[in-house]
XYZ file of C-alpha atoms in Angstrom:
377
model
C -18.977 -26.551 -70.537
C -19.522 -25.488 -67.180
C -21.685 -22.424 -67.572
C -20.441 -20.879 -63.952
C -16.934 -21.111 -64.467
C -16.707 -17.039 -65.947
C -14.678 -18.014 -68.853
C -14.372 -15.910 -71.760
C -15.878 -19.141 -73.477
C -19.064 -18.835 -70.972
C -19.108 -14.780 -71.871
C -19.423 -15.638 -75.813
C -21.935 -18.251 -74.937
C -24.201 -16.533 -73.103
C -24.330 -13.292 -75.587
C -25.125 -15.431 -78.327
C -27.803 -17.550 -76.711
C -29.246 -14.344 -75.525
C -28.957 -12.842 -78.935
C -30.092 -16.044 -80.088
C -33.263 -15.995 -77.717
C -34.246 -12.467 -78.674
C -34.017 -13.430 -82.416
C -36.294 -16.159 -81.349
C -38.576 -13.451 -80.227
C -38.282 -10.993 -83.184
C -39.500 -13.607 -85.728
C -42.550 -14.309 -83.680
C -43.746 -10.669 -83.597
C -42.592 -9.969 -86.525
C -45.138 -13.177 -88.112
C -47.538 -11.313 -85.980
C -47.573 -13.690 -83.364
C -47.468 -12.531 -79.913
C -44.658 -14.767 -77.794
C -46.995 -14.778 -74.521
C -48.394 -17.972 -73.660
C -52.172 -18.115 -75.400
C -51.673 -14.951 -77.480
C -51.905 -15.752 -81.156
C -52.204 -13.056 -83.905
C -53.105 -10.449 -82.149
C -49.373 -8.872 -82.629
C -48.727 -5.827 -84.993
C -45.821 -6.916 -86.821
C -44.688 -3.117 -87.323
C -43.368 -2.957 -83.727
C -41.242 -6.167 -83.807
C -38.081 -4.510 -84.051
C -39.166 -2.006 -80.906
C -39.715 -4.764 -78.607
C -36.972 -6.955 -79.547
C -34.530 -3.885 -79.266
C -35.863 -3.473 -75.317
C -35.356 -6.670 -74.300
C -31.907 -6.400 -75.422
C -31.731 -2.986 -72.846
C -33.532 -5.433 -69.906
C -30.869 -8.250 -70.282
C -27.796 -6.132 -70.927
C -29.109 -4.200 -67.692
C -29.387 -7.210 -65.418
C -26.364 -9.046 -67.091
C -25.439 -10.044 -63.511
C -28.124 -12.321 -62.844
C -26.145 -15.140 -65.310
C -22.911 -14.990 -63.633
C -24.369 -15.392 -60.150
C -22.445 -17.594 -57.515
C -22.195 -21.200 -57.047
C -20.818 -21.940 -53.502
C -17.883 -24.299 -54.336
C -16.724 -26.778 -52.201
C -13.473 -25.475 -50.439
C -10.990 -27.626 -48.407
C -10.900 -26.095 -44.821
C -6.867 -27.038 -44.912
C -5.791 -24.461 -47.453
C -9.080 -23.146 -49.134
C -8.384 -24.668 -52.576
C -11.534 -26.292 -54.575
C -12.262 -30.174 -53.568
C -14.154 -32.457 -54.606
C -14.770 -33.903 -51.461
C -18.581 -33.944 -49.573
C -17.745 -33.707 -46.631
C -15.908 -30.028 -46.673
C -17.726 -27.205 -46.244
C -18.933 -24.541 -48.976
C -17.441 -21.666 -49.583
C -19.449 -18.437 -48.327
C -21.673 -17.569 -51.693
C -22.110 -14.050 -53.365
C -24.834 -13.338 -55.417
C -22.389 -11.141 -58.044
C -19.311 -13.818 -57.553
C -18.310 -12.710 -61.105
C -17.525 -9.305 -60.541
C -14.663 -10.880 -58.309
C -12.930 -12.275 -61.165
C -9.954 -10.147 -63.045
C -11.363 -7.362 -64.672
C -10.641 -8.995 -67.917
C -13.149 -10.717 -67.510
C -15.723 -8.734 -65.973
C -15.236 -5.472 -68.695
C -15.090 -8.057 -71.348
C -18.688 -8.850 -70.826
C -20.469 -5.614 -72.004
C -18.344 -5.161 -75.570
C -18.761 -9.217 -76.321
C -22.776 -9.083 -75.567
C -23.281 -6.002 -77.110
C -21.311 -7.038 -80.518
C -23.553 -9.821 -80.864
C -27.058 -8.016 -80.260
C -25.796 -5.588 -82.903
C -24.715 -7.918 -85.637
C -28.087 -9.906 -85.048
C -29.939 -6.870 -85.760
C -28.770 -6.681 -88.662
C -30.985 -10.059 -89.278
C -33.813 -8.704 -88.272
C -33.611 -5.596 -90.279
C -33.274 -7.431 -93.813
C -36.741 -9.959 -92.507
C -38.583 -7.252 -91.344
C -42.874 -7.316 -92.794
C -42.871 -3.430 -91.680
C -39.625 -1.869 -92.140
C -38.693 1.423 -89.938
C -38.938 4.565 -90.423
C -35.881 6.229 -93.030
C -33.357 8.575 -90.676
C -33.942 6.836 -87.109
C -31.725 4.130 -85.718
C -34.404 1.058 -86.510
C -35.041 2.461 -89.914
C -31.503 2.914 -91.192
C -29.631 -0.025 -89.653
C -28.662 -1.552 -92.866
C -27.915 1.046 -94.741
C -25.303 3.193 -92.272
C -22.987 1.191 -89.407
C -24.204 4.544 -86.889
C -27.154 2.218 -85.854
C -24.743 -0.618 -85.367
C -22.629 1.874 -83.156
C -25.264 2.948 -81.336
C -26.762 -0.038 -80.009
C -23.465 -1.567 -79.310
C -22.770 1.391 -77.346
C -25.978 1.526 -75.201
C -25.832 -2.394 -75.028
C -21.943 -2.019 -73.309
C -23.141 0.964 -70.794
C -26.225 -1.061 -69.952
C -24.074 -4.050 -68.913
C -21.866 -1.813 -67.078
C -24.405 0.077 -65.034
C -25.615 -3.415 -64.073
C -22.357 -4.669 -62.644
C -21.361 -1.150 -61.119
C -24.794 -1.266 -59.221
C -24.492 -5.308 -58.456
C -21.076 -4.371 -56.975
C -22.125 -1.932 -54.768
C -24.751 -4.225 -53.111
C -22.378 -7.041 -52.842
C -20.238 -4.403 -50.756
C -22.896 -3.326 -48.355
C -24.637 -6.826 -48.197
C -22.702 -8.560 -44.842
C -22.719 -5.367 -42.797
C -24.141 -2.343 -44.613
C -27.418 -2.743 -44.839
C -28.429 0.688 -45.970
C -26.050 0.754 -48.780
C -27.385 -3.007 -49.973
C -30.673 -2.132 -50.070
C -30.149 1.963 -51.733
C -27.904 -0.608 -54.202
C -30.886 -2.917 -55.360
C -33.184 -0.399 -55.609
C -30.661 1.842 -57.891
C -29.989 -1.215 -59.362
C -33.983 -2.247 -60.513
C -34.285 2.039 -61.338
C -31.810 1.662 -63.813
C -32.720 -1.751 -65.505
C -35.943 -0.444 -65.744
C -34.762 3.533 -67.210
C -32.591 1.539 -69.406
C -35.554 -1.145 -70.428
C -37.617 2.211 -71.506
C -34.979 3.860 -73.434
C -34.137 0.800 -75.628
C -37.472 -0.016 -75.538
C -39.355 3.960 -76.390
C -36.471 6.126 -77.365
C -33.374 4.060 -78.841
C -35.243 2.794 -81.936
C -36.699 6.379 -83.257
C -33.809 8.220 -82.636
C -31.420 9.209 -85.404
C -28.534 7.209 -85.555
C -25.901 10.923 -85.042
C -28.059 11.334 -81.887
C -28.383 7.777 -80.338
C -24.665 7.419 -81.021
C -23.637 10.552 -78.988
C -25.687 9.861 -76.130
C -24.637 6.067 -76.277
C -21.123 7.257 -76.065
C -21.234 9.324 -73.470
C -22.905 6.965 -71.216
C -20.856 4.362 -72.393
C -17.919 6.544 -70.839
C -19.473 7.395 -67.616
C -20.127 3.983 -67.119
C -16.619 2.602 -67.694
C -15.650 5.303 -65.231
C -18.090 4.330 -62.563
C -17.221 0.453 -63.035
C -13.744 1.138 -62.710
C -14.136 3.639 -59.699
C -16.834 1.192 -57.956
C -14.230 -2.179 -58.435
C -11.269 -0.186 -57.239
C -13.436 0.696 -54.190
C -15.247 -2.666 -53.367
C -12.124 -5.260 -54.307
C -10.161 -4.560 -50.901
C -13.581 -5.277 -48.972
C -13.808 -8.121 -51.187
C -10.362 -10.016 -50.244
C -10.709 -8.714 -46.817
C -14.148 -10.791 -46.497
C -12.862 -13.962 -48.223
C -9.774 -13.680 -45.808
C -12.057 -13.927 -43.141
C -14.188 -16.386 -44.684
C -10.990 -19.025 -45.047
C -9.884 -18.378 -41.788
C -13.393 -19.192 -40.508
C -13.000 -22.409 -42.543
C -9.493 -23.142 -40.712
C -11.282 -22.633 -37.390
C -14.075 -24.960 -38.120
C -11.733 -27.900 -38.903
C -9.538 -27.209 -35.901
C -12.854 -26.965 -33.706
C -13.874 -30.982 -35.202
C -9.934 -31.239 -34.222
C -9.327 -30.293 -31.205
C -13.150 -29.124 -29.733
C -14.669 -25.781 -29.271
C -12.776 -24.637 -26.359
C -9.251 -24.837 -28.021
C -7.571 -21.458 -26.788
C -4.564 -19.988 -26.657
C -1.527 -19.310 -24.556
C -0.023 -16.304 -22.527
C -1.451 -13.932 -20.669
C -4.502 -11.988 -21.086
C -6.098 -11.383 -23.232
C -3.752 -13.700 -25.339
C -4.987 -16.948 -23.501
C -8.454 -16.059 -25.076
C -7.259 -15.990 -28.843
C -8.404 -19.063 -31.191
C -5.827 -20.562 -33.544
C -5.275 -18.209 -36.428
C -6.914 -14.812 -34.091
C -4.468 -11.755 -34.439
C -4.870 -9.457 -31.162
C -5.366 -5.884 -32.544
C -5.955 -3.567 -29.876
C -7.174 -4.081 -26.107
C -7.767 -2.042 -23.060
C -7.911 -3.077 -19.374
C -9.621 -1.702 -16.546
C -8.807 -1.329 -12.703
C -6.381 -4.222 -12.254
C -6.371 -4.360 -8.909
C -10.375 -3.722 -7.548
C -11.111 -3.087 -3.639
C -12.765 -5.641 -2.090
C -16.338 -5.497 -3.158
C -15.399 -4.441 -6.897
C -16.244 -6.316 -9.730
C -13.536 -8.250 -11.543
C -11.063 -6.103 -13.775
C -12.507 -5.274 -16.825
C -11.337 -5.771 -20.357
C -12.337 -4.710 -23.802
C -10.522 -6.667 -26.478
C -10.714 -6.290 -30.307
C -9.243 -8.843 -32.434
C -9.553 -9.571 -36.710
C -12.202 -11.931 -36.225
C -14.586 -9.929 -33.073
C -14.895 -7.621 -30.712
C -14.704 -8.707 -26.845
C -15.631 -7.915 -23.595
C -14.355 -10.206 -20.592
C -13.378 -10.593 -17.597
C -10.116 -11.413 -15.670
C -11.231 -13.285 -12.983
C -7.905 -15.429 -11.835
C -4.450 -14.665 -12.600
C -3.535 -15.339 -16.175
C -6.974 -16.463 -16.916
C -9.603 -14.431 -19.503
C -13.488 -15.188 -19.128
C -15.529 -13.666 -22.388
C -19.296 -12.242 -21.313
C -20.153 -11.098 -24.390
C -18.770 -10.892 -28.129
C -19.436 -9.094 -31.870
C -18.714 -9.626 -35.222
C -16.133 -6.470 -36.547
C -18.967 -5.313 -39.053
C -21.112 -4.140 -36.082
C -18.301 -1.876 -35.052
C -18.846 1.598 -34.911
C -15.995 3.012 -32.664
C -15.513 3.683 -29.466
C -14.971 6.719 -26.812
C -12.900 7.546 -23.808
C -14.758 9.923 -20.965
C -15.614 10.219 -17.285
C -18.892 9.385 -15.456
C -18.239 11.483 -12.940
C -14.859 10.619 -11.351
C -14.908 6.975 -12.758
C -13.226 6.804 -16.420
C -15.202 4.976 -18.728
C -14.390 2.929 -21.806
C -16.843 2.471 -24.163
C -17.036 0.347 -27.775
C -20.226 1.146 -29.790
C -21.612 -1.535 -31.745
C -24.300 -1.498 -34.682
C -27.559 -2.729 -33.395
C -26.827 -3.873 -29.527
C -25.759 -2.149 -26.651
C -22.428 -0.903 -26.073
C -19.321 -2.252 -24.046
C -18.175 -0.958 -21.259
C -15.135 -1.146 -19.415
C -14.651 1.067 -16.054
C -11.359 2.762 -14.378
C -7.822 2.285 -15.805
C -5.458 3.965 -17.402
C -6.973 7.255 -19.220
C -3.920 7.430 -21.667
C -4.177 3.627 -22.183
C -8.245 4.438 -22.697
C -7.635 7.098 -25.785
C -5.309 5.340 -27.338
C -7.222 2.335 -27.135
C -10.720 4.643 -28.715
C -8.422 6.154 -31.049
C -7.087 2.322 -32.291
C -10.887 1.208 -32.828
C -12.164 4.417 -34.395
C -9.512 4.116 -36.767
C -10.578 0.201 -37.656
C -14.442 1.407 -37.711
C -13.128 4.232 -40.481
C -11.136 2.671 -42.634
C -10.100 -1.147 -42.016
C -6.987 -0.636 -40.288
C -5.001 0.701 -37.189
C -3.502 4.483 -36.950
C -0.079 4.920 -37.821
């Protein structure tokens, strides 16, 4: 089986090795035997089921971390999977399963969390110190609530995991502030949810745990669903990209790095598979003395300021990637019109003089793309 493929086969194996590995763990507290390296006997057995019942919180928490990416190779012709060396890989992504159909993704949290219940029930009947009557560890074989419970808590945990994971996948090529806020929500909540299982969950009774597991097993199914229906467009607009990179790479080996197209400007300055999106020119006919006309160009794959310095003929100075874009603005320095496209972390571009209609619709166009991924209506 190949463990990275996000089956539903590789979802049941995983939550009963992990269920498996925690088991593991139970029996060697519970025989008073500390699982830390060169800690023997020095374990109270009475606080087997405590421990055992937080790790299941941690690993339900960080769930993600087994489904992480494994850059495939990717035929630069059509993007398909090859098994050829010599193609490039495809762009990774640390949460590459929460990609996948959301099958398979919301399957995750009910499959691990069945089988951490059920093997609690296992530890319950070879528990040396049995729980305390009328809390969840106490009762768990004698009422299913603190079988419901757990598998509750066990599917929001999960959840929380992936809706955090998702968010920092989102923000993680050109939102750096939202990646970062992401992992550190993310590591907050493993480490809430590592306490509760760990502290609370056990000595609560079962009525209680349940409602609180339910509840947050709700909120979480709404904030999983809400975060994937947000993130998924980002997600095929990046991988989009990402092929088309891959097309321009193997037409580069082709036909060299100074392939271009054909027209007039700025379409002479397009690369094989570039869709012009918006552009502005500036004086088109300078005085002598002037500088060259100046032209700000943005396309799907950057963001361009050149040059036209022979008829029919486009000279790039300087380039961005579309993530740095911010917007742009239309006003006068003086008499002179100015043309501006703000970019994260550099200077701006500037174009000077032309048409001021021309110039606001042009601002308007790349504000637009900035807000929300697309040109105005």
């Amino acid at each position: 089986m190949k463990l990275r493929t996000h089956t539903m086969g590789t979802t049941v194996f995983y939550g009963v090795v992990l269920a498996g590995f925690v088991t593991v763990v139970f029996f060697l507290t519970n025989a008073g035997i500390d699982p830390r390296a060169h800690r023997i006997d020095d374990f109270d057995p009475k606080d087997a089921g405590l421990v055992s019942i937080g790790l299941f919180g941690l690993y339900h928490a960080i769930a993600i971390i087994f489904f992480d990416d494994d850059p495939e190779l990717v035929s630069a012709k059509d993007g398909r999977p090859t098994d050829d060396p010599t193609e490039p890989r495809k762009a990774g992504s640390f949460t590459e399963f929460v990609r996948q159909p959301a099958y398979k993704v919301f399957a995750v949290g009910p499959i691990w969390a069945t089988a951490s219940a059920a093997v609690i029930f296992v530890w319950f009947a070879k528990a040396e110190v049995p729980g305390t009557i009328g809390t969840v560890w106490g009762d768990y074989g004698h009422s299913p609530l603190p079988a419901l419970a757990v598998l509750c808590s066990c599917w929001a945990a999960t959840n929380l995991g992936f809706a955090f994971s998702t968010l920092a996948e989102t923000g993680q090529r050109d939102n750096p502030p939202l990646y970062i806020t992401s992992l550190i929500l993310l590591f907050l909540v493993a480490a809430g949810i590592t306490v509760y299982f760990l502290a609370a969950l056990p000595d609560m009774r079962p009525g209680t745990a349940l409602a609180l597991g339910g509840v947050t097993l709700l909120i979480s199914l709404a904030l999983l669903t809400g975060v994937r229906l947000w993130a998924m467009p980002r997600f095929a607009r990046e991988e989009e990209e990402d092929l088309m990179g891959l097309r321009d790479r193997r037409r580069q080996q082709r036909f060299g790095s100074r392939h271009q197209g054909t027209g007039r400007p700025p379409y002479d300055m397009l690369n094989a598979g570039e869709t012009l999106l918006a552009h502005f020119c500036g004086d088109r006919a300078p005085e002598p003395g002037q500088p060259e006309p100046e032209m700000l160009v943005a396309t799907n794959r950057r963001v361009v300021r050149a040059l036209i310095r022979v008829p029919g003929k486009t000279f790039v100075i300087e380039q961005a990637e579309p993530g740095q874009l911010l917007g742009a603005r239309s006003d006068h320095r003086g008499p002179r019109l100015v043309t501006a496209i703000g970019l994260r972390g550099r200077q701006e571009m500037i174009a000077h003089g032309g048409d001021p209609a021309a110039s606001q619709r042009f601002a308007e166009a790349l504000n637009s793309l900035a807000r929300t991924g697309s040109l105005p209506r």
